[in-house]
């Protein structure tokens, strides 16, 4: 999958005893029957000698990153900086390595520190792709304030439209696809996802749709082109808005679709027939969910529908905030809730829940498709966005794919309706949108 952009291993440099301890330590972590190999910068190795997949620690800095920030953050720093590189397939390496790390207890950590710290426990400056920690980030403003959300969204989405074209493909859809049958292409599955949302919302010609967090405009354009609606899309990413505005004109939809560079909270229009929220809830924060759904309800007419499509935790007791790698490199200030929390807040803020569907296996397939696209365009993507940024995306997408496969994440589409005062919903007796 990910082509080898590895640097050369360093040479032994007077740290003979430390490097022998390094190989011995990793042999205890990675038994020989595990189909992975770890090559050290002094020429030694741990794990299975014949394994086609593994990693290379190219310098003492790789070990220092791993020891100074144990877990996902240290691994990410070493990989993004190029001090740790992948041999073979990144997803295969993570799929094999992470279950081993899950069984890695505090006694193992103490042993590694005792053995390796004398020669390798040094602080290194994080890669330039890393955002400062949550506490120091406070100068951007209060968490999920308009200003801080704008910075967070820009950090992730304003990388380069050309970069996203290489990763996402022609659909420019950066959310979970829905595969209608085995063997469906990623592009077909993204088209099917947008169409499924339109059908769940009951869209008909002449209706008005508000698409919050509209990205590059795919949902708004699909709804206008295939269902004859008037669509307004809003996004906090200026680059997304610019790309979408040009695409709207190119597809001859300027009379039916408007895309604004705008915070959803600044939408003043009301009386919409439907609202689509595809991949925005993850940026709202648990404390902001009530205000979020209350605002969306206020934009709808009686009988209007909301389709909320978002990543969720598999339980309602898991921590909301994402881990340090995702927070600093991928989704600053991102938060995930359990589907029970989300539906409860929807119910408490104007919505009757009419349908819910879990598409987590579809997201694993979607991420696999994005990984393939990145691999096929690795050199061009690195030239466009920088090799460090490309490594970030490679690591985050492979890790996310694994999380969905292992049921550490879910993806839910939840349909709610703003019922009329007399209780009428305008919903069919049973779902009528098919597969």
Coordinates of C-alpha atoms in Angstrom, one line a residue:
X1 CA 0.0 0.0 0.0
X2 CA 2.2 2.9 1.2
X3 CA 5.3 3.1 -0.9
X4 CA 8.6 3.1 0.9
X5 CA 9.7 6.8 1.4
X6 CA 12.2 5.6 3.9
X7 CA 15.5 7.3 4.8
X8 CA 18.7 5.3 5.2
X9 CA 19.4 3.8 8.5
X10 CA 21.9 5.6 10.6
X11 CA 25.2 3.9 11.5
X12 CA 26.3 2.7 14.9
X13 CA 27.8 5.7 16.7
X14 CA 29.4 4.6 19.9
X15 CA 26.1 3.5 21.5
X16 CA 26.8 -0.2 21.2
X17 CA 25.5 -1.3 24.6
X18 CA 22.4 0.9 24.1
X19 CA 21.6 -0.5 20.7
X20 CA 22.1 -4.1 21.9
X21 CA 19.6 -3.3 24.7
X22 CA 17.3 -1.8 22.1
X23 CA 17.2 -5.0 20.0
X24 CA 16.8 -7.1 23.1
X25 CA 13.9 -5.0 24.4
X26 CA 12.0 -5.1 21.1
X27 CA 12.5 -8.9 20.9
X28 CA 10.6 -9.2 24.1
X29 CA 7.8 -6.9 22.8
X30 CA 7.7 -8.6 19.3
X31 CA 8.2 -12.4 19.6
X32 CA 9.6 -14.1 16.6
X33 CA 6.3 -15.8 15.7
X34 CA 4.7 -12.4 15.0
X35 CA 4.9 -11.7 11.2
X36 CA 6.6 -8.3 11.7
X37 CA 10.2 -7.2 11.6
X38 CA 11.7 -4.1 13.3
X39 CA 15.1 -3.0 11.8
X40 CA 17.3 -0.9 14.0
X41 CA 19.6 1.9 12.9
X42 CA 22.7 -0.1 13.8
X43 CA 21.8 -3.1 11.5
X44 CA 20.3 -5.3 14.1
X45 CA 16.6 -6.4 14.1
X46 CA 13.8 -7.8 16.2
X47 CA 10.8 -9.9 15.3
X48 CA 10.5 -12.3 12.4
X49 CA 13.5 -12.2 10.1
X50 CA 11.5 -13.1 7.0
X51 CA 8.6 -10.8 7.5
X52 CA 7.6 -8.6 4.6
X53 CA 6.0 -6.0 6.8
X54 CA 7.4 -4.0 9.7
X55 CA 9.2 -0.8 10.5
X56 CA 12.7 0.7 10.6
X57 CA 14.0 2.8 13.4
X58 CA 16.4 5.0 11.4
X59 CA 18.1 6.9 14.2
X60 CA 18.3 7.2 18.0
X61 CA 15.7 10.0 17.7
X62 CA 13.0 7.4 16.7
X63 CA 13.5 5.6 20.1
X64 CA 13.5 9.0 21.9
X65 CA 10.2 9.9 20.4
X66 CA 8.7 6.6 21.4
X67 CA 10.0 6.8 25.0
X68 CA 9.2 10.5 25.6
X69 CA 5.6 10.2 24.5
X70 CA 4.6 6.5 24.8
X71 CA 1.7 5.3 22.7
X72 CA 0.2 6.9 19.6
X73 CA 1.7 10.3 19.9
X74 CA 5.3 9.1 20.1
X75 CA 4.7 6.7 17.2
X76 CA 3.2 9.4 15.2
X77 CA 6.1 11.8 15.9
X78 CA 8.7 9.3 14.9
X79 CA 6.8 8.3 11.7
X80 CA 5.8 11.8 10.6
X81 CA 9.4 13.1 11.1
X82 CA 10.8 10.2 9.1
X83 CA 12.9 8.8 11.9
X84 CA 10.6 5.7 11.8
X85 CA 9.6 4.4 8.5
X86 CA 7.3 1.5 7.4
X87 CA 8.4 -1.5 5.5
X88 CA 5.6 -2.9 3.3
X89 CA 2.0 -2.1 4.1
X90 CA 1.2 0.4 6.9
X91 CA -2.3 -0.9 7.5
X92 CA -0.9 -4.5 7.9
X93 CA 1.7 -3.3 10.3
X94 CA -0.8 -1.5 12.5
X95 CA -3.3 -4.4 12.3
X96 CA -0.6 -6.7 13.7
X97 CA 1.1 -4.3 16.1
X98 CA -1.9 -2.7 17.8
X99 CA -3.3 -5.9 19.4
X100 CA 0.2 -6.5 20.9
X101 CA 0.3 -3.0 22.3
X102 CA -3.2 -3.6 23.8
X103 CA -1.7 -6.3 26.0
X104 CA 1.4 -4.1 26.9
X105 CA 1.0 -3.4 30.6
X106 CA 2.7 -1.0 33.0
X107 CA 5.3 -3.6 34.0
X108 CA 6.4 -3.9 30.4
X109 CA 6.6 -0.1 30.2
X110 CA 8.8 0.0 33.3
X111 CA 11.0 -2.7 31.9
X112 CA 11.5 -0.8 28.6
X113 CA 12.2 2.4 30.4
X114 CA 14.7 0.8 32.7
X115 CA 16.5 -0.8 29.8
X116 CA 16.4 2.0 27.2
X117 CA 16.0 5.3 29.0
X118 CA 19.8 5.8 29.8
X119 CA 20.7 6.0 26.2
X120 CA 17.5 7.2 24.5
X121 CA 15.2 9.2 26.8
X122 CA 15.7 12.6 25.3
X123 CA 13.3 15.4 24.4
X124 CA 13.0 16.2 20.7
X125 CA 11.1 19.0 19.0
X126 CA 7.8 17.7 17.6
X127 CA 7.4 17.7 13.8
X128 CA 6.2 21.0 12.3
X129 CA 2.9 19.3 11.4
X130 CA 2.0 19.0 15.1
X131 CA -0.3 21.5 16.6
X132 CA 0.3 22.7 20.2
X133 CA -1.4 20.9 23.0
X134 CA -4.9 21.7 24.3
X135 CA -3.8 23.8 27.2
X136 CA -1.5 26.0 25.1
X137 CA -4.1 26.2 22.4
X138 CA -6.4 28.2 24.7
X139 CA -5.1 31.4 23.2
X140 CA -7.2 30.7 20.1
X141 CA -10.3 31.2 22.2
X142 CA -12.7 29.1 24.2
X143 CA -13.1 25.6 23.0
X144 CA -15.7 25.5 20.1
X145 CA -16.0 29.2 20.0
X146 CA -16.5 30.6 16.5
X147 CA -12.9 31.8 16.3
X148 CA -11.3 28.6 17.6
X149 CA -13.5 26.4 15.5
X150 CA -12.5 28.4 12.4
X151 CA -8.8 27.8 13.2
X152 CA -9.4 24.1 13.8
X153 CA -11.3 23.6 10.6
X154 CA -8.8 25.5 8.5
X155 CA -6.0 23.5 10.1
X156 CA -7.5 20.3 8.7
X157 CA -9.4 21.2 5.6
X158 CA -7.4 24.0 4.1
X159 CA -4.4 21.8 3.3
X160 CA -4.8 21.9 -0.5
X161 CA -7.8 21.2 -2.7
X162 CA -5.5 19.4 -5.1
X163 CA -4.3 17.1 -2.3
X164 CA -7.8 16.2 -1.4
X165 CA -8.7 15.5 -5.1
X166 CA -5.9 13.0 -5.1
X167 CA -7.1 11.3 -1.9
X168 CA -10.8 11.4 -2.3
X169 CA -11.3 11.0 -6.0
X170 CA -13.8 12.8 -8.3
X171 CA -16.6 12.8 -5.7
X172 CA -14.6 15.1 -3.3
X173 CA -16.7 13.4 -0.6
X174 CA -14.8 13.3 2.7
X175 CA -17.3 11.3 4.7
X176 CA -18.3 7.6 4.9
X177 CA -19.6 6.2 1.7
X178 CA -22.4 3.6 1.5
X179 CA -21.6 0.6 -0.7
X180 CA -24.9 -0.7 -2.2
X181 CA -23.4 -4.1 -3.1
X182 CA -20.2 -6.1 -2.9
X183 CA -17.7 -4.8 -5.4
X184 CA -19.1 -1.3 -5.7
X185 CA -16.5 1.3 -6.5
X186 CA -15.7 4.1 -4.0
X187 CA -17.1 6.7 -6.4
X188 CA -20.4 4.7 -6.8
X189 CA -20.6 4.3 -3.1
X190 CA -20.3 8.0 -2.5
X191 CA -23.0 8.8 -5.1
X192 CA -25.2 6.2 -3.3
X193 CA -24.5 7.8 0.1
X194 CA -25.7 11.2 -1.1
X195 CA -28.7 9.6 -2.8
X196 CA -29.6 7.7 0.3
X197 CA -29.5 10.9 2.4
X198 CA -31.8 12.6 -0.1
X199 CA -34.3 9.7 0.0
X200 CA -34.3 9.6 3.8
X201 CA -34.9 13.4 3.9
X202 CA -37.9 12.9 1.5
X203 CA -36.6 15.5 -0.9
X204 CA -38.8 16.7 -3.8
X205 CA -38.6 19.4 -6.4
X206 CA -39.0 22.9 -5.0
X207 CA -38.0 22.0 -1.5
X208 CA -35.3 23.9 0.4
X209 CA -32.3 22.1 1.8
X210 CA -29.7 23.4 4.3
X211 CA -26.4 21.4 4.2
X212 CA -24.3 22.3 7.2
X213 CA -20.6 21.5 7.0
X214 CA -21.1 21.1 3.3
X215 CA -17.4 20.4 2.4
X216 CA -16.8 20.6 -1.3
X217 CA -20.6 20.8 -2.0
X218 CA -21.2 17.2 -3.0
X219 CA -24.5 16.8 -1.1
X220 CA -25.9 20.1 -2.1
X221 CA -25.2 19.6 -5.7
X222 CA -26.5 16.0 -5.7
X223 CA -29.8 17.1 -4.1
X224 CA -30.2 20.0 -6.6
X225 CA -29.3 18.0 -9.7
X226 CA -31.2 14.8 -8.9
X227 CA -34.1 16.0 -6.7
X228 CA -34.7 19.5 -7.9
X229 CA -34.3 21.3 -4.5
X230 CA -32.9 24.7 -3.7
X231 CA -29.8 24.0 -1.6
X232 CA -27.7 26.2 0.7
X233 CA -24.4 24.8 1.8
X234 CA -22.2 26.4 4.5
X235 CA -18.6 25.5 5.4
X236 CA -15.9 27.1 7.7
X237 CA -13.2 26.1 5.2
X238 CA -12.5 28.9 2.7
X239 CA -10.7 26.5 0.3
X240 CA -13.7 24.2 0.3
X241 CA -16.1 27.0 -0.3
X242 CA -14.0 28.4 -3.2
X243 CA -13.7 24.9 -4.8
X244 CA -17.5 24.2 -4.4
X245 CA -18.5 27.6 -5.8
X246 CA -16.6 26.9 -9.0
X247 CA -18.0 23.3 -9.2
X248 CA -21.6 24.6 -8.8
X249 CA -21.1 26.9 -11.8
X250 CA -19.3 24.2 -13.8
X251 CA -22.2 21.8 -13.3
X252 CA -24.8 24.4 -14.3
X253 CA -26.4 24.6 -10.8
X254 CA -25.8 28.2 -9.9
X255 CA -29.6 28.9 -10.0
X256 CA -30.2 26.1 -7.5
X257 CA -27.1 25.8 -5.2
X258 CA -25.4 28.4 -3.1
X259 CA -22.3 27.7 -1.1
X260 CA -21.1 30.1 1.6
X261 CA -17.9 30.4 3.6
X262 CA -19.9 30.7 6.8
X263 CA -20.3 29.3 10.3
X264 CA -23.5 27.4 10.5
X265 CA -24.5 29.5 13.5
X266 CA -24.6 32.5 11.3
X267 CA -27.3 31.1 8.9
X268 CA -30.3 33.5 9.3
X269 CA -32.8 31.8 6.9
X270 CA -35.5 29.6 8.4
X271 CA -38.3 27.4 7.1
X272 CA -36.1 24.8 5.4
X273 CA -37.8 21.6 4.4
X274 CA -34.7 19.5 5.3
X275 CA -31.2 19.8 6.9
X276 CA -28.3 17.5 6.2
X277 CA -25.4 17.4 8.6
X278 CA -22.8 15.0 7.2
X279 CA -19.6 14.8 9.2
X280 CA -20.0 18.0 11.3
X281 CA -21.2 16.7 14.7
X282 CA -17.6 15.5 15.3
X283 CA -16.5 19.2 15.4
X284 CA -19.3 20.4 17.7
X285 CA -18.2 19.0 21.1
X286 CA -20.4 17.2 23.6
X287 CA -21.3 20.4 25.5
X288 CA -22.4 22.1 22.3
X289 CA -24.7 19.3 21.0
X290 CA -27.8 20.7 22.7
X291 CA -27.3 24.2 21.2
X292 CA -26.4 22.6 17.9
X293 CA -29.6 20.5 17.5
X294 CA -31.7 23.3 18.9
X295 CA -30.4 25.6 16.3
X296 CA -31.0 23.1 13.4
X297 CA -34.5 22.6 14.7
X298 CA -35.1 26.3 14.6
X299 CA -34.1 26.4 10.9
X300 CA -36.7 23.8 9.9
X301 CA -40.4 24.1 9.2
X302 CA -42.9 21.9 11.1
X303 CA -42.5 18.4 9.5
X304 CA -39.0 19.2 8.3
X305 CA -36.4 16.4 8.6
X306 CA -32.8 16.3 9.8
X307 CA -30.3 13.6 8.7
X308 CA -27.3 13.6 11.0
X309 CA -24.4 11.5 9.7
X310 CA -21.4 11.2 12.1
X311 CA -18.7 9.1 13.7
X312 CA -19.6 7.9 17.2
X313 CA -18.1 6.0 20.0
X314 CA -19.3 2.4 20.5
X315 CA -20.5 3.2 24.0
X316 CA -21.9 6.3 25.8
X317 CA -19.3 5.9 28.6
X318 CA -16.1 6.3 26.5
X319 CA -14.2 9.6 26.6
X320 CA -15.5 12.3 24.2
X321 CA -12.2 13.8 23.3
X322 CA -10.0 12.2 20.6
X323 CA -6.6 10.9 21.4
X324 CA -3.4 13.0 21.3
X325 CA -2.4 12.1 17.7
X326 CA -5.8 12.9 16.2
X327 CA -6.1 16.1 18.3
X328 CA -2.7 17.5 17.4
X329 CA -2.3 16.2 13.8
X330 CA -5.7 15.5 12.3
X331 CA -8.9 16.9 14.0
X332 CA -8.0 19.7 16.5
X333 CA -10.7 19.8 19.3
X334 CA -12.5 16.9 17.8
X335 CA -15.0 15.0 20.0
X336 CA -17.0 11.8 19.6
X337 CA -20.1 10.7 21.5
X338 CA -22.0 7.5 21.7
X339 CA -25.1 7.3 19.5
X340 CA -27.3 7.1 22.7
X341 CA -26.0 10.5 23.8
X342 CA -26.6 12.0 20.3
X343 CA -30.2 10.7 20.0
X344 CA -31.0 11.8 23.5
X345 CA -29.8 15.3 22.8
X346 CA -31.7 15.4 19.5
X347 CA -34.9 14.3 21.3
X348 CA -34.4 17.0 23.9
X349 CA -34.1 19.7 21.3
X350 CA -37.0 19.4 19.0
X351 CA -36.5 16.1 17.1
X352 CA -38.5 12.9 17.0
X353 CA -36.1 10.1 16.1
X354 CA -37.5 8.1 13.2
X355 CA -34.7 5.9 12.0
X356 CA -31.0 5.1 12.8
X357 CA -28.5 3.1 10.8
X358 CA -24.9 2.0 11.6
X359 CA -22.6 2.0 8.6
X360 CA -19.3 1.3 10.4
X361 CA -18.2 -1.4 8.0
X362 CA -18.8 1.0 5.1
X363 CA -16.4 3.5 6.7
X364 CA -13.7 0.9 6.9
X365 CA -14.1 0.3 3.2
X366 CA -14.2 4.0 2.4
X367 CA -10.9 4.5 4.3
X368 CA -9.4 1.6 2.4
X369 CA -10.3 3.3 -0.8
X370 CA -8.8 6.6 0.3
X371 CA -5.6 4.8 1.4
X372 CA -5.3 3.2 -2.1
X373 CA -5.8 6.6 -3.7
X374 CA -3.1 8.2 -1.5
X375 CA -0.7 5.3 -2.3
X376 CA -1.3 5.7 -6.0
X377 CA -0.6 9.4 -5.8
X378 CA 2.1 9.4 -3.1
X379 CA 4.8 11.4 -4.9
X380 CA 2.4 14.0 -6.3
X381 CA 0.6 14.4 -3.0
X382 CA 4.0 14.9 -1.2
X383 CA 4.9 17.5 -3.7
X384 CA 1.6 19.3 -3.2
X385 CA 1.2 19.1 0.6
X386 CA 4.6 18.1 1.9
X387 CA 5.8 14.6 2.8
X388 CA 5.1 15.1 6.5
X389 CA 1.5 15.9 5.9
X390 CA 1.2 12.9 3.6
X391 CA 2.5 10.7 6.3
X392 CA 0.0 12.2 8.8
X393 CA -2.9 11.3 6.4
X394 CA -1.5 7.8 5.7
X395 CA -1.2 7.0 9.4
X396 CA -4.6 8.5 10.4
X397 CA -6.5 6.8 7.6
X398 CA -4.9 3.4 8.2
X399 CA -5.5 3.6 11.9
X400 CA -9.1 4.8 11.4
X401 CA -9.8 1.9 9.1
X402 CA -8.6 -0.5 11.8
X403 CA -10.7 1.3 14.5
X404 CA -13.9 0.8 12.5
X405 CA -13.0 -2.8 11.7
X406 CA -12.3 -3.5 15.4
X407 CA -15.5 -1.8 16.5
X408 CA -13.7 1.0 18.3
X409 CA -15.7 3.5 16.2
X410 CA -19.1 3.5 14.6
X411 CA -20.8 5.6 11.9
X412 CA -24.5 6.5 12.4
X413 CA -27.0 8.1 10.1
X414 CA -29.9 9.3 12.4
X415 CA -33.1 10.7 10.9
X416 CA -35.1 13.0 13.0
X417 CA -38.2 15.1 12.3
X418 CA -39.6 18.3 13.8
X419 CA -43.1 17.2 14.4
X420 CA -46.0 19.7 14.2
X421 CA -47.8 20.9 17.3
X422 CA -50.6 18.5 16.6
X423 CA -48.1 15.6 16.4
X424 CA -48.1 15.0 12.6
X425 CA -44.7 14.1 11.2
X426 CA -45.3 13.7 7.5
X427 CA -43.3 10.5 7.7
X428 CA -44.3 7.3 5.8
X429 CA -45.7 4.5 7.9
X430 CA -42.5 2.5 7.2
X431 CA -39.2 3.6 5.7
X432 CA -39.6 4.1 1.9
X433 CA -36.1 4.9 0.9
X434 CA -35.0 1.3 0.2
X435 CA -31.4 0.2 0.6

